[in-house]
CSV table of C-alpha atoms and ligand atoms in Angstrom, one decimal:
chain,number,residue,atom,x,y,z
C,1,MET,CA,0.0,0.0,0.0
C,2,SER,CA,2.7,2.5,1.0
C,3,GLY,CA,4.5,1.5,-2.2
C,4,PHE,CA,1.4,2.5,-4.1
C,5,ILE,CA,1.4,6.0,-2.3
C,6,GLU,CA,5.0,6.5,-3.1
C,7,GLU,CA,4.5,5.5,-6.7
C,8,LYS,CA,1.6,7.9,-6.9
C,9,SER,CA,3.5,10.8,-5.3
C,10,PHE,CA,6.3,10.1,-7.7
C,11,MET,CA,4.0,10.9,-10.6
C,12,LEU,CA,2.5,14.1,-9.2
C,13,PRO,CA,3.2,17.4,-10.9
C,14,ARG,CA,5.9,19.3,-9.0
C,15,VAL,CA,5.5,22.8,-7.6
C,16,ALA,CA,7.8,25.1,-5.6
C,17,LEU,CA,6.4,27.9,-3.5
C,18,ILE,CA,7.9,31.4,-3.2
C,19,ALA,CA,6.8,34.0,-0.7
C,20,CYS,CA,7.8,37.6,-1.5
C,21,GLY,CA,7.5,40.3,1.2
C,22,CYS,CA,9.3,42.5,3.7
C,23,PHE,CA,9.9,39.9,6.5
C,24,SER,CA,10.8,42.7,8.8
C,25,PRO,CA,11.0,40.7,10.9
C,26,PRO,CA,10.0,37.2,9.8
C,27,THR,CA,7.2,35.8,12.0
C,28,PRO,CA,6.1,32.2,12.7
C,29,MET,CA,3.1,32.9,10.5
C,30,HIS,CA,5.3,33.5,7.5
C,31,MET,CA,6.7,30.0,8.0
C,32,ARG,CA,3.2,28.6,8.7
C,33,LEU,CA,2.1,29.8,5.2
C,34,PHE,CA,4.4,27.3,3.7
C,35,GLU,CA,3.3,24.4,6.0
C,36,ILE,CA,-0.4,25.1,5.4
C,37,ALA,CA,0.1,25.2,1.6
C,38,ARG,CA,2.2,22.1,1.5
C,39,ASP,CA,-0.3,20.2,3.5
C,40,TYR,CA,-3.1,21.4,1.2
C,41,PHE,CA,-1.4,20.1,-1.9
C,42,GLU,CA,0.0,16.9,-0.5
C,43,LEU,CA,-3.1,15.8,1.5
C,44,ARG,CA,-5.2,16.2,-1.6
C,45,GLY,CA,-2.7,14.3,-3.6
C,46,THR,CA,-2.6,16.8,-6.4
C,47,HIS,CA,1.0,18.1,-6.3
C,48,LYS,CA,4.4,17.3,-4.9
C,49,VAL,CA,5.8,20.4,-3.2
C,50,VAL,CA,9.5,20.3,-3.8
C,51,GLY,CA,10.6,23.4,-1.9
C,52,GLY,CA,9.8,26.7,-0.2
C,53,ILE,CA,11.6,29.9,-0.9
C,54,ILE,CA,11.4,33.1,1.1
C,55,SER,CA,12.5,36.1,-1.0
C,56,PRO,CA,12.8,39.4,1.0
C,57,THR,CA,12.3,42.6,-0.9
C,58,HIS,CA,15.0,45.1,-1.7
C,59,ASP,CA,15.9,47.8,0.7
C,60,SER,CA,14.8,50.4,-1.8
C,61,TYR,CA,11.2,49.2,-1.5
C,62,GLY,CA,11.2,51.8,1.1
C,63,LYS,CA,8.4,50.6,3.3
C,64,LYS,CA,8.3,52.0,6.8
C,65,GLY,CA,9.9,49.7,9.3
C,66,LEU,CA,12.0,47.9,6.8
C,67,ALA,CA,15.2,46.7,8.5
C,68,PRO,CA,18.4,46.5,6.4
C,69,ALA,CA,18.4,43.5,4.0
C,70,LEU,CA,21.4,42.0,5.7
C,71,ASP,CA,19.5,41.8,8.9
C,72,ARG,CA,16.3,40.6,7.3
C,73,CYS,CA,18.3,37.8,5.5
C,74,ALA,CA,20.0,36.9,8.8
C,75,MET,CA,16.7,36.7,10.6
C,76,ILE,CA,15.1,34.6,7.9
C,77,LYS,CA,18.0,32.2,8.0
C,78,LEU,CA,17.5,31.9,11.8
C,79,ALA,CA,13.7,31.4,11.4
C,80,ALA,CA,14.1,28.7,8.8
C,81,GLN,CA,16.8,26.9,10.7
C,82,SER,CA,14.3,24.3,12.0
C,83,SER,CA,12.9,23.7,8.6
C,84,ASN,CA,14.3,21.1,6.1
C,85,TRP,CA,12.5,22.6,3.1
C,86,ILE,CA,12.0,26.3,3.5
C,87,ARG,CA,15.0,28.4,2.4
C,88,LEU,CA,16.1,32.0,1.9
C,89,SER,CA,16.7,33.5,-1.5
C,90,ASP,CA,18.8,36.6,-1.2
C,91,TRP,CA,18.8,37.2,-5.0
C,92,GLU,CA,16.3,40.1,-4.7
C,93,VAL,CA,18.2,42.0,-2.1
C,94,HIS,CA,21.4,41.8,-4.1
C,95,GLN,CA,19.9,43.4,-7.2
C,96,PRO,CA,20.8,47.0,-7.9
C,97,GLN,CA,17.3,48.1,-7.2
C,98,TRP,CA,13.8,46.9,-6.2
C,99,MET,CA,12.5,44.2,-8.5
C,100,ARG,CA,8.8,43.7,-9.3
C,101,THR,CA,7.4,40.4,-8.2
C,102,LYS,CA,6.9,39.3,-11.7
C,103,ALA,CA,10.7,39.6,-12.3
C,104,VAL,CA,11.5,37.7,-9.1
C,105,LEU,CA,9.3,34.8,-10.2
C,106,HIS,CA,10.9,34.9,-13.7
C,107,TYR,CA,14.4,34.7,-12.3
C,108,HIS,CA,13.7,31.8,-10.0
C,109,GLN,CA,11.5,29.9,-12.5
C,110,ASN,CA,14.2,30.2,-15.2
C,111,TYR,CA,16.9,29.1,-12.8
C,112,LEU,CA,14.8,26.0,-11.9
C,113,ASN,CA,14.2,25.2,-15.6
C,114,ASN,CA,17.8,25.6,-16.6
C,115,TYR,CA,19.0,23.5,-13.6
C,116,ILE,CA,16.6,20.6,-14.3
C,117,ASN,CA,17.4,20.6,-18.0
C,118,SER,CA,21.2,21.0,-17.8
C,119,PRO,CA,23.4,17.8,-17.9
C,120,TYR,CA,24.0,16.1,-14.5
C,121,ASP,CA,27.8,16.5,-14.7
C,122,GLU,CA,27.6,20.3,-14.9
C,123,GLU,CA,27.5,22.9,-12.1
C,124,PRO,CA,29.6,21.9,-9.2
C,125,ASN,CA,27.7,22.0,-5.9
C,126,GLU,CA,29.4,25.0,-4.4
C,127,LEU,CA,28.0,27.2,-7.1
C,128,LEU,CA,24.4,26.4,-6.5
C,129,PRO,CA,22.3,29.0,-4.8
C,130,GLY,CA,21.2,28.3,-1.2
C,131,TRP,CA,17.5,28.5,-2.1
C,132,LEU,CA,17.7,25.7,-4.6
C,133,PRO,CA,15.9,22.6,-3.2
C,134,PRO,CA,18.0,19.4,-3.2
C,135,GLY,CA,17.2,16.4,-5.3
C,136,LEU,CA,15.4,18.2,-8.1
C,137,ARG,CA,17.1,16.3,-10.9
C,138,GLU,CA,15.7,13.0,-9.7
C,139,ARG,CA,13.1,13.7,-12.2
C,140,ARG,CA,13.2,15.7,-15.4
C,141,ASP,CA,9.6,16.9,-15.4
C,142,PRO,CA,9.1,20.7,-15.0
C,143,ILE,CA,8.6,22.5,-11.7
C,144,ARG,CA,6.0,25.2,-11.5
C,145,LEU,CA,6.9,28.1,-9.2
C,146,LYS,CA,3.9,29.5,-7.5
C,147,LEU,CA,3.6,32.8,-5.6
C,148,LEU,CA,2.5,32.0,-2.0
C,149,CYS,CA,0.9,34.9,-0.2
C,150,GLY,CA,-1.7,36.0,2.4
C,151,ALA,CA,-5.0,37.4,1.3
C,152,ASP,CA,-3.9,40.9,2.1
C,153,LEU,CA,-1.2,40.7,-0.5
C,154,LEU,CA,-3.8,39.6,-3.0
C,155,GLU,CA,-6.0,42.5,-2.1
C,156,SER,CA,-3.0,44.9,-2.6
C,157,PHE,CA,-3.4,44.2,-6.3
C,158,ALA,CA,-6.2,46.7,-6.2
C,159,VAL,CA,-4.1,49.5,-4.7
C,160,PRO,CA,-4.0,52.1,-7.4
C,161,GLY,CA,-0.6,52.3,-9.1
C,162,LEU,CA,1.0,49.5,-7.1
C,163,TRP,CA,0.7,46.5,-9.5
C,164,ALA,CA,0.5,46.6,-13.3
C,165,ASP,CA,-2.4,44.7,-14.7
C,166,GLU,CA,0.0,43.0,-17.1
C,167,ASP,CA,2.2,41.8,-14.1
C,168,ILE,CA,-0.8,40.4,-12.3
C,169,GLU,CA,-1.9,38.6,-15.5
C,170,GLU,CA,1.5,37.2,-16.1
C,171,ILE,CA,1.9,36.0,-12.5
C,172,VAL,CA,-1.4,34.3,-12.4
C,173,ALA,CA,-1.3,32.9,-16.0
C,174,ASN,CA,2.3,31.6,-16.0
C,175,HIS,CA,2.9,30.8,-12.4
C,176,GLY,CA,-0.2,30.7,-10.2
C,177,LEU,CA,-1.1,32.0,-6.8
C,178,VAL,CA,-1.5,30.2,-3.6
C,179,VAL,CA,-3.5,32.4,-1.2
C,180,ILE,CA,-3.9,31.8,2.5
C,181,THR,CA,-6.9,33.5,4.1
C,182,ARG,CA,-6.4,36.1,6.8
C,183,CYS,CA,-9.1,37.1,9.4
C,184,GLY,CA,-11.7,39.3,7.9
C,185,SER,CA,-10.4,38.9,4.3
C,186,ASN,CA,-12.7,38.0,1.5
C,187,PRO,CA,-10.5,36.7,-1.3
C,188,GLU,CA,-13.3,34.9,-3.1
C,189,LYS,CA,-15.1,38.2,-3.5
C,190,PHE,CA,-11.9,39.9,-4.5
C,191,ILE,CA,-11.3,37.3,-7.2
C,192,PHE,CA,-14.9,37.6,-8.4
C,193,ASP,CA,-14.5,41.4,-8.6
C,194,SER,CA,-11.4,41.2,-10.8
C,195,ASP,CA,-11.7,40.2,-14.4
C,196,ILE,CA,-8.1,39.1,-14.7
C,197,LEU,CA,-8.2,37.0,-11.5
C,198,THR,CA,-11.5,35.4,-12.6
C,199,LYS,CA,-10.1,34.6,-16.0
C,200,TYR,CA,-7.3,32.6,-14.5
C,201,GLN,CA,-9.0,31.4,-11.3
C,202,GLN,CA,-8.0,27.8,-12.1
C,203,ASN,CA,-4.5,28.9,-11.3
C,204,ILE,CA,-5.4,30.4,-8.0
C,205,THR,CA,-5.4,28.0,-5.0
C,206,LEU,CA,-7.3,29.5,-2.2
C,207,ILE,CA,-6.6,27.9,1.2
C,208,THR,CA,-8.6,28.5,4.3
C,209,ASN,CA,-6.3,28.8,7.3
C,210,TRP,CA,-8.4,27.2,10.1
C,211,VAL,CA,-5.9,28.1,12.7
C,212,PRO,CA,-5.5,31.8,12.0
C,213,ASN,CA,-2.9,33.9,13.8
C,214,GLU,CA,-2.9,37.6,13.2
C,215,VAL,CA,0.7,38.1,14.3
C,216,SER,CA,2.3,40.5,11.8
C,217,SER,CA,5.7,42.1,11.4
C,218,SER,CA,4.2,45.6,12.0
C,219,LEU,CA,2.6,44.4,15.2
C,220,VAL,CA,5.8,42.9,16.4
C,221,ARG,CA,7.7,46.1,15.6
C,222,ARG,CA,5.2,48.2,17.5
C,223,LEU,CA,5.4,46.0,20.6
C,224,LEU,CA,9.2,46.1,20.5
C,225,SER,CA,9.4,49.8,20.1
C,226,ARG,CA,7.1,50.2,23.2
C,227,GLY,CA,9.4,47.8,25.2
C,228,GLU,CA,6.6,45.2,25.4
C,229,SER,CA,7.3,41.5,25.2
C,230,VAL,CA,7.1,39.7,21.9
C,231,LYS,CA,8.2,36.3,23.3
C,232,TYR,CA,6.2,33.5,21.7
C,233,LEU,CA,5.3,35.8,18.8
C,234,LEU,CA,8.7,35.3,17.2
C,235,ASP,CA,11.2,32.6,17.0
C,236,ASP,CA,13.6,33.0,20.0
C,237,MET,CA,16.6,33.2,17.8
C,238,VAL,CA,15.0,35.9,15.7
C,239,LEU,CA,14.1,37.8,18.9
C,240,ASN,CA,17.7,37.5,20.2
C,241,TYR,CA,19.0,38.8,17.0
C,242,ILE,CA,16.7,41.8,17.1
C,243,LYS,CA,17.8,42.6,20.7
C,244,ARG,CA,21.4,42.1,19.9
C,245,GLN,CA,21.3,44.4,16.9
C,246,GLY,CA,18.9,46.9,18.4
C,247,LEU,CA,16.5,46.7,15.5
C,248,TYR,CA,13.1,48.3,15.3
C,249,ASN,CA,13.9,50.9,18.1
C,250,VAL,CA,13.8,48.1,20.5
C,251,LYS,CA,13.8,49.7,23.9
C,252,SER,CA,17.3,50.2,25.3
C,253,LYS,CA,16.9,47.9,28.2
C,254,TYR,CA,17.5,45.1,25.7
C,255,ILE,CA,20.7,46.4,24.3
C,256,THR,CA,24.2,46.6,25.8
C,257,ASP,CA,27.3,47.9,24.0
C,258,ALA,CA,28.9,44.5,24.7
C,259,VAL,CA,26.6,42.8,22.2
C,260,ARG,CA,26.6,45.4,19.5
C,261,PRO,CA,29.9,44.2,17.7
C,262,ASP,CA,28.2,40.8,17.2
C,263,HIS,CA,26.2,42.4,14.5
C,264,LEU,CA,29.2,42.6,12.2
C,265,ASN,CA,30.6,39.2,13.1
C,266,PHE,CA,27.2,37.5,12.7
C,267,ASN,CA,26.6,39.0,9.3
C,268,ARG,CA,30.1,38.4,8.2
C,269,ALA,CA,29.7,34.7,9.2
C,270,TYR,CA,26.3,34.7,7.5
C,271,MET,CA,27.7,36.1,4.3
C,272,ASP,CA,30.7,33.8,4.3
C,273,ASN,CA,28.4,30.8,4.7
C,274,ASN,CA,26.3,32.0,1.8
C,275,LYS,CA,28.7,33.5,-0.6
C,276,ASN,CA,28.2,30.5,-2.9
C,277,ALA,CA,24.5,31.6,-3.0
C,278,ILE,CA,25.4,34.6,-5.2
C,279,LYS,CA,27.1,34.3,-8.5
C,280,PRO,CA,28.5,37.2,-10.4
C,281,GLU,CA,25.9,38.4,-12.9
C,282,SER,CA,28.0,37.1,-15.8
C,283,GLU,CA,27.7,33.5,-14.3
C,284,GLN,CA,24.0,33.6,-13.7
C,285,PRO,CA,21.9,31.4,-15.9
C,286,GLU,CA,20.4,32.8,-19.0
C,287,GLN,CA,17.2,34.6,-18.1
C,288,LEU,CA,14.3,35.1,-20.2
C,289,MET,CA,12.9,37.9,-18.1
C,290,GLU,CA,13.0,41.5,-18.9
C,291,ASP,CA,16.3,43.4,-18.2
C,292,GLU,CA,16.8,45.7,-15.3
C,293,SER,CA,15.1,48.6,-17.0
C,294,ASP,CA,11.9,46.8,-16.1
C,295,SER,CA,12.4,47.9,-12.6
C,296,PRO,CA,10.3,51.0,-11.9
C,297,LEU,CA,13.3,52.7,-10.3
C,298,ARG,CA,15.0,52.8,-13.7
C,299,GLN,CA,12.0,54.3,-15.4
C,300,GLN,CA,11.1,57.9,-15.6
C,301,THR,CA,10.1,59.5,-12.3
C,302,ALA,CA,6.6,59.9,-13.4
C,303,ARG,CA,6.4,56.1,-13.8
C,304,VAL,CA,8.3,55.1,-10.7
C,305,PHE,CA,5.4,53.7,-8.8
C,306,CYS,CA,2.7,54.1,-11.4
C,307,CYS,CA,2.1,50.6,-12.8
C,308,GLY,CA,-1.5,51.6,-13.5
C,309,GLU,CA,-2.5,54.4,-15.8
C,310,SER,CA,-4.4,56.8,-13.6
C,311,SER,CA,-3.2,60.0,-12.1
C,312,ARG,CA,-5.0,59.6,-8.9
C,313,THR,CA,-4.2,61.4,-5.7
C,314,SER,CA,-2.4,58.4,-4.4
C,315,THR,CA,-0.2,58.2,-7.4
C,316,LYS,CA,0.7,61.8,-7.2
C,317,LEU,CA,1.6,61.3,-3.5
C,318,LEU,CA,3.7,58.3,-4.4
C,319,LEU,CA,5.8,60.2,-6.8
C,320,SER,CA,7.3,62.3,-4.1
C,321,ARG,CA,8.3,59.3,-2.0
C,322,PRO,CA,11.4,57.2,-2.3
C,323,GLY,CA,10.1,53.6,-2.5
C,324,PRO,CA,7.1,51.7,-3.8
C,325,GLY,CA,6.6,50.1,-0.4
C,326,GLN,CA,5.3,53.5,0.8
C,327,ALA,CA,2.2,53.0,-1.2
C,328,VAL,CA,0.5,51.5,1.8
C,329,GLN,CA,1.3,54.5,3.9
C,330,VAL,CA,0.1,56.8,1.1
C,331,MET,CA,-3.3,55.1,1.4
C,332,THR,CA,-3.5,56.2,5.0
C,333,VAL,CA,-2.9,59.8,3.9
C,334,GLN,CA,-6.2,59.7,2.2
C,335,SER,CA,-7.9,58.9,5.5
C,336,LYS,CA,-10.8,57.2,3.7
C,337,ASP,CA,-12.3,53.8,3.8
C,338,THR,CA,-12.5,53.8,0.1
C,339,ILE,CA,-10.0,54.7,-2.6
C,340,ASP,CA,-11.4,55.6,-5.9
C,341,GLY,CA,-14.5,53.7,-5.0
C,342,LEU,CA,-12.6,50.7,-3.9
C,343,GLU,CA,-13.9,49.3,-0.7
C,344,GLN,CA,-10.9,48.4,1.6
C,345,SER,CA,-11.1,45.1,3.3
C,346,GLN,CA,-10.9,44.8,7.1
C,347,PRO,CA,-7.5,43.2,7.2
C,348,LYS,CA,-6.1,45.8,4.8
C,349,LYS,CA,-7.6,48.6,7.0
C,350,GLN,CA,-6.0,47.1,10.1
C,351,LYS,CA,-2.7,46.6,8.3
C,352,ILE,CA,-2.7,50.2,7.1
C,353,ALA,CA,-3.5,51.5,10.5
C,354,LYS,CA,-0.7,49.4,12.0
C,355,VAL,CA,1.8,50.5,9.4
C,356,GLN,CA,0.9,54.2,10.1
C,357,GLN,CA,1.7,53.7,13.8
C,358,VAL,CA,4.9,51.7,13.6
I,401,ATP,N1,-0.8,36.4,9.9
I,401,ATP,C1,-0.8,36.2,8.6
I,401,ATP,N2,-1.7,35.4,7.9
I,401,ATP,C2,-1.6,35.2,6.6
I,401,ATP,N3,-0.6,35.7,5.8
I,401,ATP,C3,0.3,36.5,6.4
I,401,ATP,C4,0.3,36.7,7.8
I,401,ATP,N4,1.4,37.5,8.0
I,401,ATP,C5,2.0,37.7,6.9
I,401,ATP,N5,1.4,37.1,5.9
I,401,ATP,C6,1.8,37.1,4.4
I,401,ATP,O1,3.2,37.0,4.4
I,401,ATP,C7,3.7,37.6,3.2
I,401,ATP,C8,4.9,38.5,3.6
I,401,ATP,O2,4.3,39.7,4.1
I,401,ATP,P1,5.0,40.8,4.9
I,401,ATP,O3,6.4,40.5,5.1
I,401,ATP,O4,4.6,42.1,4.3
I,401,ATP,O5,4.3,40.4,6.3
I,401,ATP,P2,3.4,41.2,7.3
I,401,ATP,O6,3.6,40.5,8.6
I,401,ATP,O7,2.0,41.3,6.8
I,401,ATP,O8,4.2,42.6,7.3
I,401,ATP,P3,3.7,44.1,7.8
I,401,ATP,O9,2.9,43.8,9.1
I,401,ATP,O10,4.9,44.8,8.0
I,401,ATP,O11,2.8,44.6,6.7
I,401,ATP,C9,2.5,38.3,2.6
I,401,ATP,O12,2.0,37.4,1.6
I,401,ATP,C10,1.5,38.4,3.7
I,401,ATP,O13,0.2,38.3,3.2
I,402,NMN,N1,4.3,45.6,-8.8
I,402,NMN,C1,4.9,44.7,-8.0
I,402,NMN,O1,5.5,43.8,-8.5
I,402,NMN,C2,4.7,44.9,-6.5
I,402,NMN,C3,4.0,45.9,-6.0
I,402,NMN,C4,3.9,46.0,-4.6
I,402,NMN,C5,4.5,45.1,-3.8
I,402,NMN,N2,5.2,44.0,-4.4
I,402,NMN,C6,5.9,43.0,-3.5
I,402,NMN,O2,5.0,42.5,-2.6
I,402,NMN,C7,5.6,42.1,-1.4
I,402,NMN,C8,4.8,42.5,-0.2
I,402,NMN,O3,4.7,43.8,-0.1
I,402,NMN,P1,4.0,44.5,1.2
I,402,NMN,O4,4.6,44.0,2.4
I,402,NMN,O5,4.1,46.0,1.0
I,402,NMN,O6,2.5,44.0,1.1
I,402,NMN,C9,7.0,42.6,-1.5
I,402,NMN,O7,7.9,41.6,-1.9
I,402,NMN,C10,7.0,43.6,-2.7
I,402,NMN,O8,8.2,43.7,-3.4
I,402,NMN,C11,5.3,43.9,-5.7
């Protein structure tokens, strides 16, 4: 019988999951997203999940409360230490500027494709990036990389000027979305209200999280800055790292000068351990994605954050700000429950309110 199950799972289409976000700091819920999604696919016997990738966004995303990429990468490494299948990709943070999520998916998908299709005797192990799941070449069939996210990220597709329609279409059509519900979110209705998402809804896997946990990075930052406890809301090692480095205006009772120099040592050790994760650009596998000029930061100022076409108030406000991540804060400037007639969901409202305070 178990032989039959193994045989069946051997035949299943393979998927890898990538979560893009700030991870400032990574919370246990970020890790849970992966576990929930893998259970969903594997218990239904529809797919084999070959790996999970956490891709923190670039420093120039500019969202309030974004710790330096080096620290976010170090914290993700610590948070993922107990997992044997969720790994950090620091490709995004090492790009010259913020990359749109579409480009992040392209890069990782193309790397997977090239890796699976290249001859076995090529690419010595030390050159492989740290995020690459092991054992992928046991089979030659393709691996589809899907974007794993919470329902609030899905709902951010409707923030004017934040996501280009063509990016959304490409992400959903070519990769697929795996969306985990958040309290108060209504992703079914959101998908129904969107023509693009409805068109590709067979590529959207909506998963109800029956054990919701509304811990969020912004909530953790707020508690830390007030000197309140976040124990059991964060991995202990992540919390120790934050205290040692004095991130997020953590109240001074946590910090001593004696621990500060560890910052450099820890990160140097982290970078040394991971230097094989980054190859010089010239050595990177051929990419089919757009070149760097695709990044909004390379485009004219008037297009910096304006993936959409409208010249709405929010877009104008965005233009005077240094990073696309500030779009969420810009929404709070409007102080309205609706933006251009768009009803904001409860989780988004809560999230926006939190971001404003932290
Ligand atoms: N409690 C949660 N439930 C479901 N999804 C979550 C939860 N927390 C984070 N996510 C998802 O994790 C991904 C990474 O998000 P991000 O790093 O922005 O986390 P966040 O905790 O929501 O951050 P912030 O509070 O700073 O906005 C997103 O897809 C987000 O929807
Ligand atoms: N147009 C885009 O590709 C686009 C727009 C906004 C956010 N994102 C990404 O979404 C992720 C989550 O961002 P927030 O934490 O601001 O919700 C980040 O990785 C960010 O880079 C992508």
